[in-house]
């Protein structure tokens, strides 16, 4: 249990230092252009949705089976998250199941956070994810687990999450704003399915039926999914020495 807490603290310190370094540099010309283009529209969208601006916290939730990326927002620790927008993922790679090695074309499944803001991406703008995380490193190929997983623009992928240029501009602006407002970690949870959808549950049952390791892994993700569905809050999640996700605080 102690090791799980250490993992969370390390992630927090790393992201906080990264955010300070980025803020110190200021916006690039390309970032300023997209802020000028998107911020006014976002303010209007928040007003129409009866949401406060500027947004304080952002949570991203993706479903591989549905091919969508959800944006959830809130403005204080105590209040529940509210679904602000859902983006379609415009290209899919691989199949249900986690990423385990370089070149497998799999989109990861698991609990991640944004660790890179790249306004000079080959895919317009991109937000990097911290794959492989400590859970992935337990199960993935020890020599070549893969990496460089992004949410990005355009419509091509070999394991990333592409959402076209207009959505990535909006998301990039929102993520930049919550970082400036003090959100050190912007969580990104990637699920294989919506676990409360019967048809999806049947699809994954066919996959896990012959794979007990994936069954255990999927059940860990389901517990996190179920918690958020019930409370619209995020639990504190740790990673055990064996690579399992574990809810530490309810």
C-alpha positions as a LaTeX table, in Angstrom:
\begin{tabular}{lrrr}
\hline
Residue & $x$ (\AA) & $y$ (\AA) & $z$ (\AA) \\
\hline
Unk1 & 0.00 & 0.00 & 0.00 \\
Unk2 & 2.84 & 2.40 & 0.84 \\
Unk3 & 4.33 & 1.91 & $-2.60$ \\
Unk4 & 1.06 & 2.97 & $-4.22$ \\
Unk5 & 1.11 & 6.28 & $-2.35$ \\
Unk6 & 4.73 & 6.90 & $-3.38$ \\
Unk7 & 3.76 & 6.44 & $-7.04$ \\
Unk8 & 1.02 & 9.08 & $-6.77$ \\
Unk9 & 3.30 & 11.61 & $-5.11$ \\
Unk10 & 6.00 & 11.19 & $-7.74$ \\
Unk11 & 3.47 & 11.82 & $-10.54$ \\
Unk12 & 2.22 & 14.97 & $-8.84$ \\
Unk13 & 5.68 & 16.49 & $-8.37$ \\
Unk14 & 6.74 & 15.73 & $-11.94$ \\
Unk15 & 3.68 & 17.32 & $-13.51$ \\
Unk16 & 3.86 & 20.36 & $-11.22$ \\
Unk17 & 7.47 & 21.05 & $-12.25$ \\
Unk18 & 6.61 & 20.56 & $-15.90$ \\
Unk19 & 3.71 & 23.00 & $-15.69$ \\
Unk20 & 5.88 & 25.65 & $-14.05$ \\
Unk21 & 8.47 & 25.29 & $-16.78$ \\
Unk22 & 5.84 & 25.67 & $-19.50$ \\
Unk23 & 4.19 & 28.69 & $-17.86$ \\
Unk24 & 7.58 & 30.36 & $-17.54$ \\
Unk25 & 8.10 & 30.10 & $-21.29$ \\
Unk26 & 4.75 & 31.68 & $-22.13$ \\
Unk27 & 2.64 & 30.87 & $-25.19$ \\
Unk28 & 4.12 & 30.24 & $-28.59$ \\
Unk29 & 2.78 & 32.23 & $-31.53$ \\
Unk30 & 0.79 & 29.21 & $-32.69$ \\
Unk31 & $-0.68$ & 28.71 & $-29.19$ \\
Unk32 & $-1.65$ & 32.38 & $-28.95$ \\
Unk33 & $-3.39$ & 32.16 & $-32.31$ \\
Unk34 & $-5.45$ & 29.15 & $-31.24$ \\
Unk35 & $-6.31$ & 30.81 & $-27.91$ \\
Unk36 & $-7.56$ & 33.87 & $-29.79$ \\
Unk37 & $-9.54$ & 31.60 & $-32.09$ \\
Unk38 & $-11.09$ & 29.27 & $-29.50$ \\
Unk39 & $-11.35$ & 30.94 & $-26.10$ \\
Unk40 & $-14.30$ & 33.23 & $-26.89$ \\
Unk41 & $-16.28$ & 30.29 & $-28.30$ \\
Unk42 & $-15.50$ & 28.17 & $-25.24$ \\
Unk43 & $-16.66$ & 30.94 & $-22.90$ \\
Unk44 & $-19.97$ & 31.08 & $-24.80$ \\
Unk45 & $-20.34$ & 27.28 & $-24.72$ \\
Unk46 & $-19.78$ & 27.25 & $-20.95$ \\
Unk47 & $-22.32$ & 30.05 & $-20.49$ \\
Unk48 & $-24.93$ & 28.16 & $-22.53$ \\
Unk49 & $-24.26$ & 25.03 & $-20.44$ \\
Unk50 & $-24.61$ & 27.04 & $-17.19$ \\
Unk51 & $-20.99$ & 26.26 & $-16.28$ \\
Unk52 & $-18.62$ & 28.68 & $-14.57$ \\
Unk53 & $-15.64$ & 30.15 & $-16.44$ \\
Unk54 & $-12.68$ & 29.83 & $-16.25$ \\
Unk55 & $-12.90$ & 26.10 & $-15.72$ \\
Unk56 & $-10.86$ & 24.85 & $-12.75$ \\
Unk57 & $-10.61$ & 21.09 & $-13.29$ \\
Unk58 & $-10.72$ & 18.80 & $-16.30$ \\
Unk59 & $-11.09$ & 15.01 & $-16.54$ \\
Unk60 & $-10.87$ & 13.06 & $-19.81$ \\
Unk61 & $-12.49$ & 9.65 & $-20.27$ \\
Unk62 & $-12.13$ & 7.60 & $-23.44$ \\
Unk63 & $-13.96$ & 4.45 & $-24.60$ \\
Unk64 & $-12.29$ & 2.34 & $-27.27$ \\
Unk65 & $-15.42$ & 0.36 & $-28.19$ \\
Unk66 & $-17.48$ & 3.54 & $-28.70$ \\
Unk67 & $-14.67$ & 5.57 & $-30.25$ \\
Unk68 & $-15.30$ & 8.67 & $-28.12$ \\
Unk69 & $-13.43$ & 10.99 & $-25.79$ \\
Unk70 & $-15.45$ & 12.67 & $-23.03$ \\
Unk71 & $-14.56$ & 16.01 & $-21.41$ \\
Unk72 & $-15.75$ & 16.40 & $-17.82$ \\
Unk73 & $-15.32$ & 19.65 & $-15.87$ \\
Unk74 & $-15.87$ & 21.13 & $-12.41$ \\
Unk75 & $-14.85$ & 24.18 & $-10.43$ \\
Unk76 & $-14.22$ & 22.95 & $-6.88$ \\
Unk77 & $-13.05$ & 19.77 & $-5.18$ \\
Unk78 & $-16.38$ & 19.10 & $-3.49$ \\
Unk79 & $-18.70$ & 19.40 & $-6.46$ \\
Unk80 & $-19.31$ & 16.55 & $-8.94$ \\
Unk81 & $-17.89$ & 16.53 & $-12.44$ \\
Unk82 & $-20.25$ & 17.56 & $-15.25$ \\
Unk83 & $-20.00$ & 16.26 & $-18.80$ \\
Unk84 & $-19.13$ & 19.23 & $-21.00$ \\
Unk85 & $-18.55$ & 17.67 & $-24.40$ \\
Unk86 & $-17.92$ & 14.40 & $-26.23$ \\
Unk87 & $-15.53$ & 14.21 & $-29.17$ \\
Unk88 & $-15.53$ & 11.43 & $-31.74$ \\
Unk89 & $-12.25$ & 9.57 & $-32.16$ \\
Unk90 & $-11.87$ & 9.72 & $-35.92$ \\
Unk91 & $-9.51$ & 6.75 & $-36.45$ \\
Unk92 & $-9.01$ & 3.55 & $-34.48$ \\
Unk93 & $-6.02$ & 1.26 & $-34.21$ \\
Unk94 & $-5.69$ & $-2.23$ & $-32.76$ \\
Unk95 & $-8.44$ & $-3.96$ & $-30.76$ \\
Unk96 & $-9.79$ & $-4.25$ & $-27.24$ \\
Unk97 & $-7.01$ & $-4.92$ & $-24.76$ \\
Unk98 & $-4.08$ & $-2.95$ & $-23.33$ \\
Unk99 & $-0.88$ & $-1.94$ & $-25.09$ \\
Unk100 & 1.98 & $-4.28$ & $-24.23$ \\
Unk101 & 4.80 & $-3.68$ & $-26.70$ \\
Unk102 & 6.15 & $-1.26$ & $-29.27$ \\
Unk103 & 4.60 & $-1.70$ & $-32.69$ \\
Unk104 & 1.49 & $-3.60$ & $-31.59$ \\
Unk105 & $-0.66$ & $-0.66$ & $-32.77$ \\
Unk106 & $-2.71$ & $-0.89$ & $-29.57$ \\
Unk107 & $-4.25$ & 2.12 & $-27.87$ \\
Unk108 & $-3.37$ & 1.77 & $-24.17$ \\
Unk109 & $-6.00$ & 0.99 & $-21.57$ \\
Unk110 & $-5.57$ & 2.26 & $-18.04$ \\
Unk111 & $-5.15$ & 5.30 & $-15.82$ \\
Unk112 & $-2.98$ & 8.07 & $-17.25$ \\
Unk113 & $-2.42$ & 11.81 & $-17.13$ \\
Unk114 & $-1.27$ & 14.50 & $-19.56$ \\
Unk115 & 2.49 & 14.95 & $-19.38$ \\
Unk116 & 3.22 & 16.97 & $-22.52$ \\
Unk117 & 1.76 & 19.96 & $-24.34$ \\
Unk118 & 3.06 & 20.05 & $-27.92$ \\
Unk119 & 1.92 & 22.95 & $-30.14$ \\
Unk120 & 4.40 & 21.89 & $-32.86$ \\
Unk121 & 3.11 & 18.37 & $-33.40$ \\
Unk122 & 3.08 & 16.75 & $-36.83$ \\
Unk123 & $-0.61$ & 16.22 & $-36.03$ \\
Unk124 & $-1.43$ & 19.91 & $-35.47$ \\
Unk125 & $-1.56$ & 20.04 & $-31.64$ \\
Unk126 & $-1.00$ & 17.11 & $-29.30$ \\
Unk127 & $-1.28$ & 16.25 & $-25.62$ \\
Unk128 & 1.04 & 13.48 & $-24.48$ \\
Unk129 & 0.07 & 10.69 & $-22.08$ \\
Unk130 & 2.38 & 9.06 & $-19.54$ \\
Unk131 & 2.36 & 5.64 & $-21.17$ \\
Unk132 & 4.01 & 3.39 & $-20.09$ \\
Unk133 & 2.99 & 3.98 & $-16.48$ \\
Unk134 & 4.06 & 1.83 & $-13.53$ \\
Unk135 & 1.32 & $-0.72$ & $-14.20$ \\
Unk136 & 2.25 & $-1.01$ & $-17.88$ \\
Unk137 & 5.91 & $-1.56$ & $-17.02$ \\
Unk138 & 5.00 & $-4.65$ & $-14.99$ \\
Unk139 & 3.18 & $-6.33$ & $-17.89$ \\
Unk140 & 4.62 & $-4.80$ & $-21.07$ \\
Unk141 & 7.66 & $-5.97$ & $-23.02$ \\
Unk142 & 10.59 & $-5.04$ & $-20.77$ \\
Unk143 & 12.82 & $-3.95$ & $-23.64$ \\
Unk144 & 10.29 & $-2.30$ & $-25.96$ \\
Unk145 & 7.05 & $-1.32$ & $-24.19$ \\
Unk146 & 6.41 & 1.44 & $-26.71$ \\
Unk147 & 5.62 & 5.08 & $-25.99$ \\
Unk148 & 4.77 & 8.45 & $-27.51$ \\
Unk149 & 1.02 & 8.08 & $-27.02$ \\
Unk150 & $-0.90$ & 11.30 & $-27.70$ \\
Unk151 & $-4.32$ & 12.82 & $-28.03$ \\
Unk152 & $-3.87$ & 14.78 & $-31.24$ \\
Unk153 & $-5.42$ & 16.34 & $-34.32$ \\
Unk154 & $-5.76$ & 15.07 & $-37.90$ \\
Unk155 & $-7.10$ & 11.59 & $-38.52$ \\
Unk156 & $-4.36$ & 8.95 & $-38.50$ \\
Unk157 & $-3.15$ & 6.69 & $-35.72$ \\
Unk158 & $-1.04$ & 3.68 & $-34.84$ \\
Unk159 & $-2.04$ & 3.65 & $-31.18$ \\
Unk160 & $-2.93$ & 7.25 & $-30.34$ \\
Unk161 & $-6.26$ & 9.07 & $-29.89$ \\
Unk162 & $-6.95$ & 11.36 & $-32.89$ \\
Unk163 & $-9.87$ & 13.80 & $-32.65$ \\
Unk164 & $-9.35$ & 16.11 & $-35.67$ \\
Unk165 & $-7.99$ & 19.66 & $-35.62$ \\
Unk166 & $-10.93$ & 21.68 & $-34.34$ \\
Unk167 & $-11.53$ & 19.45 & $-31.28$ \\
Unk168 & $-7.83$ & 19.26 & $-30.39$ \\
Unk169 & $-7.65$ & 23.05 & $-30.47$ \\
Unk170 & $-10.53$ & 23.31 & $-28.00$ \\
Unk171 & $-9.10$ & 20.60 & $-25.77$ \\
Unk172 & $-5.60$ & 22.09 & $-25.88$ \\
Unk173 & $-6.97$ & 25.46 & $-24.78$ \\
Unk174 & $-9.06$ & 23.92 & $-21.97$ \\
Unk175 & $-6.13$ & 21.82 & $-20.73$ \\
Unk176 & $-3.86$ & 24.89 & $-20.79$ \\
Unk177 & $-6.41$ & 26.92 & $-18.81$ \\
Unk178 & $-6.93$ & 24.34 & $-16.05$ \\
Unk179 & $-3.17$ & 23.92 & $-15.76$ \\
Unk180 & $-2.85$ & 27.69 & $-15.30$ \\
Unk181 & $-5.68$ & 27.54 & $-12.73$ \\
Unk182 & $-3.60$ & 25.06 & $-10.68$ \\
Unk183 & $-4.64$ & 21.56 & $-11.78$ \\
Unk184 & $-1.30$ & 19.80 & $-11.53$ \\
Unk185 & $-2.55$ & 16.47 & $-12.93$ \\
Unk186 & $-5.11$ & 16.23 & $-15.73$ \\
Unk187 & $-6.31$ & 12.61 & $-15.58$ \\
Unk188 & $-7.04$ & 10.60 & $-18.71$ \\
Unk189 & $-8.76$ & 7.25 & $-18.17$ \\
Unk190 & $-8.88$ & 4.93 & $-21.18$ \\
Unk191 & $-11.48$ & 2.17 & $-20.89$ \\
Unk192 & $-12.14$ & $-0.66$ & $-23.34$ \\
Unk193 & $-15.93$ & $-0.31$ & $-23.01$ \\
Unk194 & $-18.72$ & 1.33 & $-21.05$ \\
Unk195 & $-19.06$ & $-1.36$ & $-18.42$ \\
Unk196 & $-22.76$ & $-0.63$ & $-17.84$ \\
Unk197 & $-23.58$ & $-1.26$ & $-21.52$ \\
Unk198 & $-24.87$ & $-4.81$ & $-21.91$ \\
Unk199 & $-23.80$ & $-5.28$ & $-25.52$ \\
Unk200 & $-20.31$ & $-3.97$ & $-24.78$ \\
Unk201 & $-20.07$ & $-6.17$ & $-21.70$ \\
Unk202 & $-20.88$ & $-9.20$ & $-23.84$ \\
Unk203 & $-18.19$ & $-8.22$ & $-26.34$ \\
Unk204 & $-15.51$ & $-7.94$ & $-23.70$ \\
Unk205 & $-16.69$ & $-11.13$ & $-21.99$ \\
Unk206 & $-15.87$ & $-13.02$ & $-25.17$ \\
Unk207 & $-12.36$ & $-11.58$ & $-25.02$ \\
Unk208 & $-11.68$ & $-12.08$ & $-21.33$ \\
Unk209 & $-13.24$ & $-15.54$ & $-21.20$ \\
Unk210 & $-10.07$ & $-17.09$ & $-22.57$ \\
Unk211 & $-7.70$ & $-14.61$ & $-20.94$ \\
Unk212 & $-7.76$ & $-14.62$ & $-17.12$ \\
Unk213 & $-5.05$ & $-11.93$ & $-16.94$ \\
Unk214 & $-7.18$ & $-9.53$ & $-18.97$ \\
Unk215 & $-10.21$ & $-10.47$ & $-16.89$ \\
Unk216 & $-8.43$ & $-9.30$ & $-13.74$ \\
Unk217 & $-7.20$ & $-6.15$ & $-15.49$ \\
Unk218 & $-10.64$ & $-5.28$ & $-16.86$ \\
Unk219 & $-12.25$ & $-5.81$ & $-13.45$ \\
Unk220 & $-9.86$ & $-3.23$ & $-11.97$ \\
Unk221 & $-10.87$ & $-0.70$ & $-14.62$ \\
Unk222 & $-14.54$ & $-1.52$ & $-14.06$ \\
Unk223 & $-14.21$ & $-0.70$ & $-10.36$ \\
Unk224 & $-12.82$ & 2.74 & $-11.23$ \\
Unk225 & $-15.50$ & 3.25 & $-13.89$ \\
Unk226 & $-18.27$ & 2.24 & $-11.46$ \\
Unk227 & $-16.98$ & 4.60 & $-8.78$ \\
Unk228 & $-17.08$ & 7.58 & $-11.13$ \\
Unk229 & $-20.49$ & 6.62 & $-12.47$ \\
Unk230 & $-21.88$ & 6.57 & $-8.93$ \\
Unk231 & $-20.27$ & 9.68 & $-7.47$ \\
Unk232 & $-19.06$ & 11.74 & $-10.47$ \\
Unk233 & $-15.86$ & 12.13 & $-8.48$ \\
Unk234 & $-12.46$ & 10.54 & $-9.02$ \\
Unk235 & $-11.08$ & 8.18 & $-6.42$ \\
Unk236 & $-7.42$ & 8.19 & $-5.42$ \\
Unk237 & $-5.87$ & 5.38 & $-7.42$ \\
Unk238 & $-2.64$ & 3.58 & $-6.66$ \\
Unk239 & $-0.62$ & 0.87 & $-8.37$ \\
Unk240 & 0.44 & $-2.21$ & $-6.46$ \\
Unk241 & 3.82 & $-3.87$ & $-6.76$ \\
Unk242 & 2.17 & $-6.46$ & $-9.01$ \\
Unk243 & 0.93 & $-3.74$ & $-11.38$ \\
Unk244 & $-2.73$ & $-3.79$ & $-10.34$ \\
Unk245 & $-4.81$ & $-0.61$ & $-10.12$ \\
Unk246 & $-6.29$ & $-0.16$ & $-6.66$ \\
Unk247 & $-8.68$ & 2.43 & $-5.28$ \\
Unk248 & $-7.01$ & 3.86 & $-2.16$ \\
Unk249 & $-9.63$ & 6.36 & $-1.05$ \\
Unk250 & $-13.40$ & 6.31 & $-1.54$ \\
\hline
\end{tabular}
